[in-house]
Amino acid sequence: MTRGHIVSMLNTNASGSVVAPPPGSERHELLDHPAMVSAARSCVFVKEVARSMGFPTRTISTAQLLIHRTYIHRSTPPVASSDLATACLFVAAKMEETIKRLRDILAHSYINSLSQNGGTPIDAQSVPATVTDKMRPNVLAGEQYIMDAIGFDFRTTHAHLLYVKLAKLAGVPRANIAVDGWTILSDSYFTTLPVQYPSLVIAAGALCLAWNLCSGSPRTGNTQVFQSFSGGDAKPPAARSKGGSDTTNRRGGTSNGSGSRRSGGVATSSQPRRRPMSLDLNAEWWLDFCVATEDIQGFVRQIADFYLLFFNSTVASAEYIERHKSGLPSKEMSQKIGQWRMQLSSATVTPVPP
């Protein structure tokens, strides 16, 4: 699903008529759209609830992906955003077979909502049954709404698992590059990038960006990623398959990334080949996995733009900070990408004063 397609769906109401897009720059039209504002807040909410319950990363990312898919297809849910986020976590827990009782999820959701509203946090076991019973109908209605919105399509591929495999093939140090890439990958789930690109592109893009951030200088890293930073506004490729990380309609066919080979962003047919046993991160290694260069560049541009919202005083505002609060993004990663961007000859980025 392309970025333009997502914007078009968001600007089309349930009756099929096109509504006026919200004011804002074209570059940040997704982040500034009211539906995506609600989705971002829901992603922060669901991550805080999931962490308090000890859910693994794959369940958290699946829940965040469900939130974006739901808001993209149906941007006006009939329940509150917190109830929809809770329902997404409940569905994701069943999808990933990390099932917990609905009452426990409702209790932690209530505690999180209570703390956000300035209330005194309490233990989950102390939440009265009358409170969770009152929340239950709305969350179950949200669950049905989610399944209708995604067309009962529960297929997904975990970008985090693919990232671990790529990092091991590349032999990157765990202390810096591997950790930075993991942070970038996790933060990307607060955006629509996992809907726009297959999981392999998300994993490869996170590794490429992390490698370049640790290269010492923008001009000593990978040339293609350097061009992504030094380019202008992020523009989606002219043609892309509709499938993101949640479908099997991949570029080239199947969900494991096999299919047509691409060179420099142009598809060329070739026979399936054996995956490399190691990766040269200075080269365009992603082509060996049938990942297009234009997709890597598109991912890098958009995730960098997202981080720069919290680093650049001419763009970032209290609205973005308030929207994500402590959930996103990684302050350290925002500083790294901001300083990296400042090193480019065309950069005019000014850091936000502490």
CSV table of C-alpha atoms in Angstrom, one decimal:
chain,number,residue,atom,x,y,z
A,1,MET,CA,0.0,0.0,0.0
A,2,THR,CA,1.6,3.3,-1.1
A,3,ARG,CA,1.7,6.5,1.0
A,4,GLY,CA,-0.6,8.2,-1.5
A,5,HIS,CA,-3.1,5.4,-1.3
A,6,ILE,CA,-3.2,5.7,2.5
A,7,VAL,CA,-3.8,9.5,2.3
A,8,SER,CA,-6.5,8.9,-0.3
A,9,MET,CA,-8.3,6.4,1.9
A,10,LEU,CA,-8.0,8.7,5.0
A,11,ASN,CA,-9.5,11.5,3.0
A,12,THR,CA,-12.5,9.4,1.8
A,13,ASN,CA,-15.3,9.0,4.3
A,14,ALA,CA,-17.5,6.0,4.8
A,15,SER,CA,-20.0,7.1,2.1
A,16,GLY,CA,-17.3,7.2,-0.5
A,17,SER,CA,-17.1,11.0,-0.9
A,18,VAL,CA,-13.8,12.8,-0.7
A,19,VAL,CA,-13.4,15.1,2.2
A,20,ALA,CA,-10.9,18.0,2.4
A,21,PRO,CA,-7.5,17.0,3.8
A,22,PRO,CA,-6.4,18.7,7.0
A,23,PRO,CA,-4.1,21.7,6.7
A,24,GLY,CA,-0.3,21.0,6.9
A,25,SER,CA,2.7,20.3,4.8
A,26,GLU,CA,2.6,17.4,2.2
A,27,ARG,CA,5.6,15.9,3.9
A,28,HIS,CA,3.8,15.4,7.2
A,29,GLU,CA,0.3,14.9,5.9
A,30,LEU,CA,0.0,11.4,7.4
A,31,LEU,CA,1.3,12.4,10.8
A,32,ASP,CA,-1.0,15.5,10.9
A,33,HIS,CA,-4.2,13.7,9.8
A,34,PRO,CA,-6.7,13.5,12.6
A,35,ALA,CA,-7.0,9.7,12.2
A,36,MET,CA,-3.3,9.2,12.4
A,37,VAL,CA,-3.1,11.5,15.5
A,38,SER,CA,-5.5,9.1,17.2
A,39,ALA,CA,-3.6,6.1,15.9
A,40,ALA,CA,-0.3,7.5,17.3
A,41,ARG,CA,-1.8,8.1,20.7
A,42,SER,CA,-3.3,4.6,20.6
A,43,CYS,CA,0.1,3.1,19.7
A,44,VAL,CA,1.7,4.8,22.8
A,45,PHE,CA,-1.2,3.6,25.0
A,46,VAL,CA,-1.0,0.0,23.8
A,47,LYS,CA,2.7,-0.1,24.2
A,48,GLU,CA,2.5,1.1,27.8
A,49,VAL,CA,-0.2,-1.4,28.7
A,50,ALA,CA,1.6,-4.3,27.0
A,51,ARG,CA,4.9,-3.5,28.7
A,52,SER,CA,3.1,-3.4,32.1
A,53,MET,CA,1.8,-6.9,31.4
A,54,GLY,CA,5.0,-8.4,30.1
A,55,PHE,CA,3.9,-8.9,26.5
A,56,PRO,CA,6.8,-9.7,24.0
A,57,THR,CA,7.8,-7.3,21.3
A,58,ARG,CA,6.1,-9.3,18.5
A,59,THR,CA,2.7,-8.9,20.3
A,60,ILE,CA,3.3,-5.1,20.8
A,61,SER,CA,4.2,-4.5,17.2
A,62,THR,CA,1.3,-6.6,15.9
A,63,ALA,CA,-1.1,-4.6,18.1
A,64,GLN,CA,0.3,-1.4,16.7
A,65,LEU,CA,0.1,-2.7,13.2
A,66,LEU,CA,-3.6,-3.5,13.8
A,67,ILE,CA,-4.2,0.0,15.0
A,68,HIS,CA,-2.9,1.6,11.8
A,69,ARG,CA,-4.7,-0.9,9.6
A,70,THR,CA,-8.0,-0.2,11.4
A,71,TYR,CA,-7.6,3.6,11.3
A,72,ILE,CA,-6.6,3.6,7.6
A,73,HIS,CA,-9.6,1.5,6.5
A,74,ARG,CA,-12.1,2.9,9.0
A,75,SER,CA,-10.9,6.2,10.5
A,76,THR,CA,-14.0,6.8,12.7
A,77,PRO,CA,-14.3,4.0,15.2
A,78,PRO,CA,-17.5,3.8,17.2
A,79,VAL,CA,-15.6,3.3,20.5
A,80,ALA,CA,-13.1,5.4,22.4
A,81,SER,CA,-9.4,5.3,21.2
A,82,SER,CA,-8.4,3.7,24.5
A,83,ASP,CA,-11.0,0.9,24.1
A,84,LEU,CA,-9.9,0.4,20.5
A,85,ALA,CA,-6.2,0.2,21.5
A,86,THR,CA,-7.2,-2.3,24.2
A,87,ALA,CA,-9.1,-4.4,21.7
A,88,CYS,CA,-6.1,-4.4,19.3
A,89,LEU,CA,-3.9,-5.7,22.1
A,90,PHE,CA,-6.4,-8.4,22.9
A,91,VAL,CA,-6.6,-9.5,19.2
A,92,ALA,CA,-2.8,-9.3,18.9
A,93,ALA,CA,-2.3,-11.5,21.9
A,94,LYS,CA,-4.5,-14.2,20.4
A,95,MET,CA,-2.8,-13.8,17.0
A,96,GLU,CA,0.7,-14.3,18.6
A,97,GLU,CA,-0.5,-17.0,21.0
A,98,THR,CA,0.5,-14.9,24.0
A,99,ILE,CA,-3.0,-15.0,25.4
A,100,LYS,CA,-3.9,-13.4,28.6
A,101,ARG,CA,-7.3,-13.0,30.3
A,102,LEU,CA,-9.4,-10.2,29.0
A,103,ARG,CA,-10.1,-9.1,32.6
A,104,ASP,CA,-6.3,-8.7,33.2
A,105,ILE,CA,-5.9,-6.6,30.0
A,106,LEU,CA,-8.9,-4.4,30.9
A,107,ALA,CA,-7.5,-3.9,34.4
A,108,HIS,CA,-4.1,-2.7,33.1
A,109,SER,CA,-5.8,-0.6,30.5
A,110,TYR,CA,-7.8,1.1,33.3
A,111,ILE,CA,-4.7,1.7,35.4
A,112,ASN,CA,-2.9,3.3,32.4
A,113,SER,CA,-5.9,5.5,31.7
A,114,LEU,CA,-6.1,6.4,35.4
A,115,SER,CA,-2.4,7.4,35.5
A,116,GLN,CA,-2.7,9.5,32.3
A,117,ASN,CA,-5.6,11.4,33.9
A,118,GLY,CA,-3.6,12.2,37.0
A,119,GLY,CA,-5.0,9.5,39.2
A,120,THR,CA,-3.2,7.4,41.7
A,121,PRO,CA,-1.9,4.1,40.2
A,122,ILE,CA,-3.3,1.0,41.8
A,123,ASP,CA,-2.5,-2.7,41.6
A,124,ALA,CA,-4.2,-4.6,38.8
A,125,GLN,CA,-5.7,-7.1,41.3
A,126,SER,CA,-7.3,-4.2,43.1
A,127,VAL,CA,-9.4,-3.0,40.1
A,128,PRO,CA,-13.0,-3.7,41.0
A,129,ALA,CA,-14.8,-6.2,38.8
A,130,THR,CA,-17.5,-3.6,38.2
A,131,VAL,CA,-15.0,-1.4,36.4
A,132,THR,CA,-13.8,-4.2,34.0
A,133,ASP,CA,-17.3,-5.4,33.5
A,134,LYS,CA,-18.3,-1.9,32.4
A,135,MET,CA,-15.3,-1.7,30.0
A,136,ARG,CA,-15.9,-5.2,28.5
A,137,PRO,CA,-18.8,-4.5,26.0
A,138,ASN,CA,-16.9,-1.5,24.4
A,139,VAL,CA,-13.7,-3.5,24.0
A,140,LEU,CA,-15.5,-6.5,22.5
A,141,ALA,CA,-17.3,-4.2,20.2
A,142,GLY,CA,-13.9,-2.7,19.3
A,143,GLU,CA,-12.6,-6.3,18.6
A,144,GLN,CA,-15.4,-6.9,16.1
A,145,TYR,CA,-14.8,-3.5,14.5
A,146,ILE,CA,-11.1,-4.3,14.1
A,147,MET,CA,-11.8,-7.7,12.4
A,148,ASP,CA,-14.3,-6.1,10.1
A,149,ALA,CA,-11.8,-3.3,9.2
A,150,ILE,CA,-8.9,-5.7,8.4
A,151,GLY,CA,-11.2,-8.1,6.5
A,152,PHE,CA,-10.4,-10.9,9.0
A,153,ASP,CA,-6.9,-11.0,7.4
A,154,PHE,CA,-4.6,-12.0,10.3
A,155,ARG,CA,-1.5,-12.8,8.2
A,156,THR,CA,1.6,-11.0,9.3
A,157,THR,CA,5.4,-11.4,9.1
A,158,HIS,CA,7.6,-10.3,12.0
A,159,ALA,CA,10.1,-7.6,11.0
A,160,HIS,CA,11.9,-8.1,14.3
A,161,LEU,CA,12.7,-11.7,13.6
A,162,LEU,CA,13.9,-10.8,10.1
A,163,TYR,CA,16.1,-8.1,11.5
A,164,VAL,CA,17.8,-10.5,13.9
A,165,LYS,CA,18.6,-12.8,11.1
A,166,LEU,CA,20.0,-9.9,9.0
A,167,ALA,CA,22.1,-8.6,11.9
A,168,LYS,CA,23.6,-12.0,12.5
A,169,LEU,CA,24.5,-12.4,8.8
A,170,ALA,CA,26.1,-8.9,8.8
A,171,GLY,CA,28.0,-9.7,12.1
A,172,VAL,CA,27.3,-6.2,13.4
A,173,PRO,CA,28.3,-5.3,17.0
A,174,ARG,CA,25.4,-5.7,19.4
A,175,ALA,CA,26.4,-2.8,21.6
A,176,ASN,CA,25.7,-0.1,19.0
A,177,ILE,CA,24.6,-1.0,15.5
A,178,ALA,CA,22.3,-3.9,16.4
A,179,VAL,CA,20.7,-1.9,19.3
A,180,ASP,CA,20.2,1.2,17.2
A,181,GLY,CA,18.6,-0.8,14.4
A,182,TRP,CA,16.3,-2.5,16.9
A,183,THR,CA,15.3,0.9,18.2
A,184,ILE,CA,14.6,2.3,14.7
A,185,LEU,CA,12.6,-0.9,13.8
A,186,SER,CA,10.5,-0.6,17.0
A,187,ASP,CA,9.8,3.1,16.5
A,188,SER,CA,8.7,2.6,12.9
A,189,TYR,CA,5.6,0.8,14.2
A,190,PHE,CA,4.4,4.2,15.6
A,191,THR,CA,4.1,5.2,11.9
A,192,THR,CA,2.4,3.8,8.8
A,193,LEU,CA,5.7,2.4,7.5
A,194,PRO,CA,4.9,-1.2,8.3
A,195,VAL,CA,1.7,-0.8,6.3
A,196,GLN,CA,3.5,0.8,3.4
A,197,TYR,CA,6.3,-1.7,3.1
A,198,PRO,CA,6.8,-5.5,3.6
A,199,SER,CA,8.5,-6.6,6.7
A,200,LEU,CA,11.8,-7.4,4.9
A,201,VAL,CA,12.1,-3.8,3.7
A,202,ILE,CA,11.4,-2.5,7.3
A,203,ALA,CA,14.1,-4.8,8.7
A,204,ALA,CA,16.7,-4.1,6.0
A,205,GLY,CA,16.0,-0.3,6.2
A,206,ALA,CA,16.5,-0.3,9.9
A,207,LEU,CA,19.8,-2.1,9.6
A,208,CYS,CA,21.0,0.2,6.8
A,209,LEU,CA,20.2,3.3,8.7
A,210,ALA,CA,21.8,2.0,11.9
A,211,TRP,CA,25.0,1.1,10.0
A,212,ASN,CA,25.2,4.5,8.5
A,213,LEU,CA,24.7,6.3,11.8
A,214,CYS,CA,27.6,4.4,13.2
A,215,SER,CA,29.9,5.0,10.2
A,216,GLY,CA,31.4,8.1,11.7
A,217,SER,CA,30.6,10.4,8.7
A,218,PRO,CA,27.6,10.6,6.3
A,219,ARG,CA,30.0,10.2,3.4
A,220,THR,CA,31.7,7.1,4.7
A,221,GLY,CA,28.5,5.0,4.9
A,222,ASN,CA,26.4,3.5,2.2
A,223,THR,CA,26.0,5.7,-0.8
A,224,GLN,CA,22.3,4.9,-1.4
A,225,VAL,CA,21.4,5.7,2.2
A,226,PHE,CA,23.4,8.9,2.1
A,227,GLN,CA,21.4,9.9,-1.0
A,228,SER,CA,18.2,9.3,1.0
A,229,PHE,CA,19.3,11.7,3.6
A,230,SER,CA,20.5,14.4,1.3
A,231,GLY,CA,17.4,14.2,-1.0
A,232,GLY,CA,14.3,16.3,-0.8
A,233,ASP,CA,10.8,15.4,0.4
A,234,ALA,CA,10.1,11.7,0.6
A,235,LYS,CA,8.2,10.7,-2.5
A,236,PRO,CA,6.7,7.2,-2.9
A,237,PRO,CA,7.8,5.1,-5.8
A,238,ALA,CA,5.6,5.3,-8.9
A,239,ALA,CA,4.6,1.6,-8.6
A,240,ARG,CA,4.4,-0.6,-5.5
A,241,SER,CA,2.5,-3.6,-4.7
A,242,LYS,CA,-0.5,-3.1,-2.3
A,243,GLY,CA,0.9,-5.5,0.2
A,244,GLY,CA,2.5,-4.3,3.4
A,245,SER,CA,3.8,-6.3,6.2
A,246,ASP,CA,0.4,-7.7,6.9
A,247,THR,CA,-0.4,-9.4,3.5
A,248,THR,CA,1.2,-11.9,1.2
A,249,ASN,CA,0.9,-9.6,-1.9
A,250,ARG,CA,4.6,-8.9,-1.8
A,251,ARG,CA,6.7,-7.3,-4.6
A,252,GLY,CA,7.7,-10.4,-6.5
A,253,GLY,CA,5.0,-12.7,-5.0
A,254,THR,CA,5.3,-14.6,-1.8
A,255,SER,CA,5.6,-13.3,1.8
A,256,ASN,CA,9.2,-14.7,2.2
A,257,GLY,CA,10.5,-12.1,-0.2
A,258,SER,CA,11.3,-14.4,-3.2
A,259,GLY,CA,10.5,-13.4,-6.7
A,260,SER,CA,11.8,-10.9,-9.2
A,261,ARG,CA,15.3,-9.4,-8.6
A,262,ARG,CA,15.7,-5.7,-8.6
A,263,SER,CA,18.8,-3.7,-9.6
A,264,GLY,CA,18.8,0.0,-8.9
A,265,GLY,CA,15.0,0.0,-8.3
A,266,VAL,CA,14.2,-1.6,-11.7
A,267,ALA,CA,12.8,-5.1,-11.6
A,268,THR,CA,14.5,-7.8,-13.7
A,269,SER,CA,13.5,-11.4,-13.8
A,270,SER,CA,16.0,-14.0,-12.4
A,271,GLN,CA,15.9,-17.5,-11.0
A,272,PRO,CA,15.6,-17.8,-7.2
A,273,ARG,CA,19.1,-17.9,-5.7
A,274,ARG,CA,20.6,-19.0,-2.5
A,275,ARG,CA,20.7,-16.4,0.3
A,276,PRO,CA,24.2,-15.1,1.1
A,277,MET,CA,26.0,-16.4,4.1
A,278,SER,CA,27.3,-12.9,5.0
A,279,LEU,CA,26.5,-9.3,4.2
A,280,ASP,CA,28.8,-6.5,3.1
A,281,LEU,CA,27.0,-3.5,4.6
A,282,ASN,CA,29.0,-1.1,2.4
A,283,ALA,CA,27.4,-2.5,-0.7
A,284,GLU,CA,23.8,-2.8,-1.9
A,285,TRP,CA,23.3,-6.1,-0.1
A,286,TRP,CA,19.5,-5.8,0.1
A,287,LEU,CA,19.3,-6.6,-3.6
A,288,ASP,CA,20.3,-10.2,-2.8
A,289,PHE,CA,17.0,-10.4,-0.9
A,290,CYS,CA,15.0,-8.9,-3.7
A,291,VAL,CA,14.5,-5.6,-1.9
A,292,ALA,CA,14.3,-2.5,-4.1
A,293,THR,CA,16.8,0.3,-3.5
A,294,GLU,CA,13.9,2.8,-3.9
A,295,ASP,CA,12.1,1.1,-1.0
A,296,ILE,CA,15.1,1.3,1.2
A,297,GLN,CA,15.5,5.0,0.4
A,298,GLY,CA,11.8,5.6,0.9
A,299,PHE,CA,11.9,4.0,4.4
A,300,VAL,CA,15.0,5.9,5.4
A,301,ARG,CA,13.6,9.3,4.3
A,302,GLN,CA,10.3,8.8,6.1
A,303,ILE,CA,11.7,7.5,9.4
A,304,ALA,CA,14.3,10.2,9.4
A,305,ASP,CA,11.7,12.9,8.8
A,306,PHE,CA,9.7,11.4,11.7
A,307,TYR,CA,12.7,11.6,14.1
A,308,LEU,CA,13.6,15.1,13.0
A,309,LEU,CA,10.1,16.3,14.1
A,310,PHE,CA,11.4,15.9,17.7
A,311,PHE,CA,14.8,17.4,16.9
A,312,ASN,CA,14.3,20.3,14.6
A,313,SER,CA,12.9,23.4,16.4
A,314,THR,CA,11.6,24.8,13.1
A,315,VAL,CA,9.3,21.8,12.6
A,316,ALA,CA,8.7,20.1,15.9
A,317,SER,CA,6.1,21.5,18.2
A,318,ALA,CA,4.6,20.8,21.6
A,319,GLU,CA,1.8,19.0,19.8
A,320,TYR,CA,4.1,16.3,18.6
A,321,ILE,CA,5.7,16.0,22.0
A,322,GLU,CA,2.4,15.8,23.7
A,323,ARG,CA,1.0,13.3,21.2
A,324,HIS,CA,3.7,10.7,21.8
A,325,LYS,CA,4.7,11.7,25.4
A,326,SER,CA,7.2,9.2,26.8
A,327,GLY,CA,6.3,6.5,24.3
A,328,LEU,CA,8.1,7.8,21.3
A,329,PRO,CA,10.5,8.4,19.8
A,330,SER,CA,13.8,7.4,21.4
A,331,LYS,CA,15.3,10.7,22.4
A,332,GLU,CA,18.8,9.3,21.9
A,333,MET,CA,18.0,8.2,18.4
A,334,SER,CA,16.4,11.6,17.5
A,335,GLN,CA,19.6,13.3,18.6
A,336,LYS,CA,21.7,10.8,16.5
A,337,ILE,CA,19.7,11.3,13.4
A,338,GLY,CA,19.5,15.1,13.9
A,339,GLN,CA,23.3,15.4,14.3
A,340,TRP,CA,23.8,13.1,11.4
A,341,ARG,CA,21.6,15.3,9.3
A,342,MET,CA,23.4,18.4,10.4
A,343,GLN,CA,26.7,17.0,9.0
A,344,LEU,CA,25.3,17.1,5.5
A,345,SER,CA,26.3,20.1,3.4
A,346,SER,CA,22.6,21.0,2.7
A,347,ALA,CA,21.4,20.6,6.3
A,348,THR,CA,19.9,23.6,8.1
A,349,VAL,CA,18.7,21.7,11.2
A,350,THR,CA,18.8,23.4,14.6
A,351,PRO,CA,18.5,21.1,17.7
A,352,VAL,CA,15.8,21.8,20.2
A,353,PRO,CA,17.3,23.4,23.4
A,354,PRO,CA,17.1,21.1,26.4
